[in-house]
Amino acid sequence: MSPAEGEVENAGGIEDGGDTSPAEEADIYLPHIYTYIDAPVVEQRQVFTQDDIQKAHLKDLPSVIESAGVQLLSYGTYGLEQKPSIRGFTDETVRVVIDGICMNNAQTGTFDFSTIDINSIEKIEIIRGGFTEGVEDEGAVGGVIYITTKKQSLSRHLTSDTSIKSFANLKTSPLTLDTFSERLSFDSPLGESTFFKLSGAYTNAQNRFLYKDFYGSIVTQKHAAVWDTNLSAQLSHFYGNGSSFTVSDAAYYGNKHTPNTITSVDWGLQKDLTNNLTVSFFNPSVFDLFNLTNTVAYLKTDRKYKSSTEDSHHQIDDFKYFGQMAFFDYGILRTTAGLSFDATFLDSTNSGNHTQLSGVFKQTSKLFLNEWLSMTVPLAVKFCGENWAFVPKLGLAAKFNAIEILIDGYRMVQFPNMDDLYWEGGGYHGNPDLVPEEGWGADLTFNVKAGPVPSSIQFFTNYYEKKIAWSGGTTQNYKSAFYFGIDFNAQTGFFGDVLLFKLNGEYLYTRLLDKNEKMTYGKKIMWTPDFVASAGMTLNFLNWDATLSASYMGKRYLTNMNISYLEPYTLINLSANLKFFRHAVPYLKIENLLDTSYTSVDGYAMPGISITIGARLNF
């Protein structure tokens, strides 16, 4: 290891059920990859439903993020580290919130996307930037990824998703079996008001793909095998006048060989164990004033790493509380308030034994000034250890028939993680005197809802300072930078959505502003591409559908000196579903269809073309 919205979300509505009896469930059709949410007044979200994920055969959470036109720093294929970078900000500044609980690791500030089974997800919402209305947590700088897991069903269901994957370099290698994956889920009512859900996943990936080594020779990736498993259970019970409680437990274990760079002769073995236990209570009406959610959670993370030069063990016990009050509408005012508190206990070979207390109080008030103009005021106070910050935000929304205009301004604050403060090892050491990173940002958004192509374009700018970076073997607060960019997305359909087109992307301009660093002043921030985009075309027919998608990654400098860089690349993927059978959907996915050679992170090998064949069963 080293420290190194004008439309309703259910845009498709409910299909006509004919003579369907009340006891039977109606199917919900959600055709759009993203849409605009009506509840948040200013907040702009890209939404992915489970239906979107299945149609595109997005195998994990990073694949969803990449398809949204977001940069993904990847250190290899399945099971190896993958980090989202939104608007040029690192993954530590991107918050991951699952069912109201912020899941970012207190030691590293990141979230391990391997630990969640994508088939257990009902909806994923991606917010770019630091303006967030939700009160679950207040730490967003680059953005927030909200994840809603699947809820109870009124009838019994059993589903299975089985797939095999092969890598094949068309020039030198035949097709060989590499990866096997199995996902199962079962949900059933246990009575009129009690529901149970159980799901699990297992994947065994050899990751033996071909790539060019440092000398230009075609070689096979070695020491990259990964096997992992997820298991989750959830029990929900409804009582009284709509009140409910939910108990859930999600466990993950991964055995991961880490090959390191293509020039390295050393490789490691990483063993990850996580367990997340949560208990949540919901009351729909307290004193006829507000609804109330209370959630307590115990998150355990245990990582062991072993190589020829290093053995380390990192254990985190994290106790969390989150409470939210959503007040009922009072004329022109809506208010939501939330309180979160964390007690984190770290036992790490490199970062020592430490206890950290942190928390957030946040309220979001929405004032509807008239039928077309509204204002949103999120205010938060947060603390972490001895550091604390006041985080104010302000947003305005003007909604017309054909266009929606959103403008917001916000403060950004990022506290140092525990590795930044305490790390010792590999020639690096943390700095306990670090202060929080901070800055200001603003967004201007135009949502075009009428016309042939519903679309959105968002201009943003940020000034950020006291950035924490590793330099001279330690961490320092010394970097300041300016950001300007444009986020855009569009989607349209023809012939009753038989043919769908979508486009997502981001243009980014950055400049370092440290006048004391003459060699890098005015240069572009390393690893930040000038342009990122994804596009897709889908054909939907009664018995089959197919999607052709492409993702583009622009030039990225390797250092802040801006001398050497990684070449831009474009990846093409193809997926198809066959829907001839009542209970089975066979599918095919071809990734990197053109067998493009590319590098996501300097020195780490990436796979060429791969073919996945599988089937989803539903009973």
mmCIF file of N, CA, C and O in Angstrom, residues 86-124:
data_model
loop_
_atom_site.group_PDB
_atom_site.id
_atom_site.type_symbol
_atom_site.label_atom_id
_atom_site.label_comp_id
_atom_site.label_asym_id
_atom_site.label_seq_id
_atom_site.Cartn_x
_atom_site.Cartn_y
_atom_site.Cartn_z
ATOM 1 N N ILE A 86 -14.369 14.066 -10.496
ATOM 2 C CA ILE A 86 -15.407 14.932 -11.043
ATOM 3 C C ILE A 86 -14.908 16.372 -11.038
ATOM 4 O O ILE A 86 -14.437 16.869 -10.018
ATOM 5 N N ARG A 87 -14.984 17.005 -12.182
ATOM 6 C CA ARG A 87 -14.559 18.400 -12.339
ATOM 7 C C ARG A 87 -13.109 18.620 -11.933
ATOM 8 O O ARG A 87 -12.731 19.681 -11.444
ATOM 9 N N GLY A 88 -12.277 17.598 -12.119
ATOM 10 C CA GLY A 88 -10.866 17.727 -11.801
ATOM 11 C C GLY A 88 -10.526 17.504 -10.349
ATOM 12 O O GLY A 88 -9.352 17.560 -9.975
ATOM 13 N N PHE A 89 -11.521 17.252 -9.497
ATOM 14 C CA PHE A 89 -11.276 16.994 -8.086
ATOM 15 C C PHE A 89 -11.146 15.487 -7.851
ATOM 16 O O PHE A 89 -11.804 14.684 -8.516
ATOM 17 N N THR A 90 -10.311 15.118 -6.885
ATOM 18 C CA THR A 90 -10.028 13.714 -6.646
ATOM 19 C C THR A 90 -11.208 12.999 -6.003
ATOM 20 O O THR A 90 -12.182 13.618 -5.553
ATOM 21 N N ASP A 91 -11.081 11.663 -5.924
ATOM 22 C CA ASP A 91 -12.167 10.847 -5.390
ATOM 23 C C ASP A 91 -12.420 11.111 -3.912
ATOM 24 O O ASP A 91 -13.507 10.846 -3.413
ATOM 25 N N GLU A 92 -11.435 11.640 -3.171
ATOM 26 C CA GLU A 92 -11.663 11.944 -1.756
ATOM 27 C C GLU A 92 -12.716 13.025 -1.585
ATOM 28 O O GLU A 92 -13.365 13.110 -0.541
ATOM 29 N N THR A 93 -12.876 13.890 -2.563
ATOM 30 C CA THR A 93 -13.842 14.986 -2.467
ATOM 31 C C THR A 93 -15.199 14.603 -3.050
ATOM 32 O O THR A 93 -16.092 15.431 -3.095
ATOM 33 N N VAL A 94 -15.334 13.367 -3.511
ATOM 34 C CA VAL A 94 -16.611 12.869 -4.019
ATOM 35 C C VAL A 94 -17.236 12.014 -2.924
ATOM 36 O O VAL A 94 -16.695 10.973 -2.541
ATOM 37 N N ARG A 95 -18.361 12.450 -2.396
ATOM 38 C CA ARG A 95 -19.018 11.721 -1.310
ATOM 39 C C ARG A 95 -19.891 10.616 -1.887
ATOM 40 O O ARG A 95 -20.558 10.800 -2.908
ATOM 41 N N VAL A 96 -19.891 9.449 -1.220
ATOM 42 C CA VAL A 96 -20.746 8.328 -1.596
ATOM 43 C C VAL A 96 -21.722 8.094 -0.451
ATOM 44 O O VAL A 96 -21.315 7.776 0.679
ATOM 45 N N VAL A 97 -23.011 8.284 -0.721
ATOM 46 C CA VAL A 97 -24.060 8.174 0.297
ATOM 47 C C VAL A 97 -24.986 7.032 -0.083
ATOM 48 O O VAL A 97 -25.614 7.058 -1.141
ATOM 49 N N ILE A 98 -25.081 6.013 0.774
ATOM 50 C CA ILE A 98 -25.927 4.851 0.529
ATOM 51 C C ILE A 98 -27.056 4.847 1.547
ATOM 52 O O ILE A 98 -26.821 4.744 2.752
ATOM 53 N N ASP A 99 -28.282 5.001 1.052
ATOM 54 C CA ASP A 99 -29.477 5.006 1.913
ATOM 55 C C ASP A 99 -29.320 5.962 3.088
ATOM 56 O O ASP A 99 -29.675 5.652 4.234
ATOM 57 N N GLY A 100 -28.743 7.144 2.812
ATOM 58 C CA GLY A 100 -28.658 8.188 3.824
ATOM 59 C C GLY A 100 -27.381 8.196 4.637
ATOM 60 O O GLY A 100 -27.162 9.140 5.405
ATOM 61 N N ILE A 101 -26.529 7.184 4.505
ATOM 62 C CA ILE A 101 -25.298 7.108 5.287
ATOM 63 C C ILE A 101 -24.102 7.370 4.380
ATOM 64 O O ILE A 101 -23.935 6.710 3.348
ATOM 65 N N CYS A 102 -23.255 8.341 4.757
ATOM 66 C CA CYS A 102 -22.034 8.615 4.003
ATOM 67 C C CYS A 102 -21.036 7.491 4.257
ATOM 68 O O CYS A 102 -20.703 7.186 5.406
ATOM 69 N N MET A 103 -20.526 6.880 3.167
ATOM 70 C CA MET A 103 -19.717 5.676 3.282
ATOM 71 C C MET A 103 -18.230 5.915 3.037
ATOM 72 O O MET A 103 -17.451 4.964 2.989
ATOM 73 N N ASN A 104 -17.796 7.158 2.872
ATOM 74 C CA ASN A 104 -16.375 7.408 2.614
ATOM 75 C C ASN A 104 -15.508 6.949 3.788
ATOM 76 O O ASN A 104 -15.848 7.177 4.952
ATOM 77 N N ASN A 105 -14.397 6.313 3.454
ATOM 78 C CA ASN A 105 -13.482 5.773 4.443
ATOM 79 C C ASN A 105 -12.763 6.904 5.179
ATOM 80 O O ASN A 105 -12.162 7.776 4.558
ATOM 81 N N ALA A 106 -12.800 6.887 6.513
ATOM 82 C CA ALA A 106 -12.190 7.970 7.293
ATOM 83 C C ALA A 106 -10.668 7.967 7.179
ATOM 84 O O ALA A 106 -10.033 9.009 7.325
ATOM 85 N N GLN A 107 -10.062 6.808 6.904
ATOM 86 C CA GLN A 107 -8.615 6.732 6.807
ATOM 87 C C GLN A 107 -8.115 7.310 5.483
ATOM 88 O O GLN A 107 -7.163 8.093 5.458
ATOM 89 N N THR A 108 -8.759 6.935 4.374
ATOM 90 C CA THR A 108 -8.291 7.354 3.044
ATOM 91 C C THR A 108 -9.165 8.417 2.408
ATOM 92 O O THR A 108 -8.754 9.048 1.432
ATOM 93 N N GLY A 109 -10.384 8.608 2.920
ATOM 94 C CA GLY A 109 -11.329 9.546 2.323
ATOM 95 C C GLY A 109 -12.064 9.006 1.133
ATOM 96 O O GLY A 109 -12.932 9.682 0.568
ATOM 97 N N THR A 110 -11.766 7.773 0.721
ATOM 98 C CA THR A 110 -12.329 7.210 -0.501
ATOM 99 C C THR A 110 -13.403 6.172 -0.183
ATOM 100 O O THR A 110 -13.691 5.878 0.981
ATOM 101 N N PHE A 111 -13.968 5.582 -1.241
ATOM 102 C CA PHE A 111 -14.953 4.505 -1.094
ATOM 103 C C PHE A 111 -14.554 3.381 -2.036
ATOM 104 O O PHE A 111 -14.258 3.627 -3.213
ATOM 105 N N ASP A 112 -14.537 2.151 -1.535
ATOM 106 C CA ASP A 112 -14.197 0.983 -2.351
ATOM 107 C C ASP A 112 -15.456 0.509 -3.070
ATOM 108 O O ASP A 112 -16.355 -0.064 -2.460
ATOM 109 N N PHE A 113 -15.516 0.746 -4.380
ATOM 110 C CA PHE A 113 -16.713 0.416 -5.149
ATOM 111 C C PHE A 113 -16.938 -1.086 -5.282
ATOM 112 O O PHE A 113 -18.021 -1.519 -5.662
ATOM 113 N N SER A 114 -15.918 -1.899 -4.982
ATOM 114 C CA SER A 114 -16.086 -3.348 -5.049
ATOM 115 C C SER A 114 -17.049 -3.856 -3.986
ATOM 116 O O SER A 114 -17.617 -4.937 -4.131
ATOM 117 N N THR A 115 -17.213 -3.096 -2.902
ATOM 118 C CA THR A 115 -17.927 -3.610 -1.734
ATOM 119 C C THR A 115 -19.442 -3.588 -1.881
ATOM 120 O O THR A 115 -20.137 -4.066 -0.989
ATOM 121 N N ILE A 116 -19.966 -3.057 -2.972
ATOM 122 C CA ILE A 116 -21.415 -3.036 -3.160
ATOM 123 C C ILE A 116 -21.782 -3.794 -4.434
ATOM 124 O O ILE A 116 -21.162 -3.597 -5.485
ATOM 125 N N ASP A 117 -22.739 -4.690 -4.317
ATOM 126 C CA ASP A 117 -23.234 -5.451 -5.456
ATOM 127 C C ASP A 117 -24.168 -4.570 -6.271
ATOM 128 O O ASP A 117 -25.179 -4.082 -5.758
ATOM 129 N N ILE A 118 -23.857 -4.373 -7.540
ATOM 130 C CA ILE A 118 -24.640 -3.453 -8.356
ATOM 131 C C ILE A 118 -26.071 -3.935 -8.544
ATOM 132 O O ILE A 118 -26.982 -3.137 -8.752
ATOM 133 N N ASN A 119 -26.307 -5.250 -8.443
ATOM 134 C CA ASN A 119 -27.674 -5.766 -8.588
ATOM 135 C C ASN A 119 -28.552 -5.440 -7.388
ATOM 136 O O ASN A 119 -29.771 -5.609 -7.437
ATOM 137 N N SER A 120 -27.947 -4.995 -6.286
ATOM 138 C CA SER A 120 -28.739 -4.614 -5.106
ATOM 139 C C SER A 120 -29.164 -3.156 -5.152
ATOM 140 O O SER A 120 -29.851 -2.688 -4.252
ATOM 141 N N ILE A 121 -28.778 -2.450 -6.214
ATOM 142 C CA ILE A 121 -29.037 -1.014 -6.313
ATOM 143 C C ILE A 121 -30.324 -0.758 -7.085
ATOM 144 O O ILE A 121 -30.543 -1.311 -8.161
ATOM 145 N N GLU A 122 -31.167 0.085 -6.534
ATOM 146 C CA GLU A 122 -32.390 0.500 -7.212
ATOM 147 C C GLU A 122 -32.158 1.735 -8.071
ATOM 148 O O GLU A 122 -32.687 1.839 -9.179
ATOM 149 N N LYS A 123 -31.336 2.662 -7.566
ATOM 150 C CA LYS A 123 -31.140 3.923 -8.272
ATOM 151 C C LYS A 123 -29.814 4.540 -7.874
ATOM 152 O O LYS A 123 -29.393 4.460 -6.723
ATOM 153 N N ILE A 124 -29.144 5.163 -8.848
ATOM 154 C CA ILE A 124 -27.905 5.895 -8.625
ATOM 155 C C ILE A 124 -28.108 7.322 -9.128
ATOM 156 O O ILE A 124 -28.568 7.524 -10.251
#
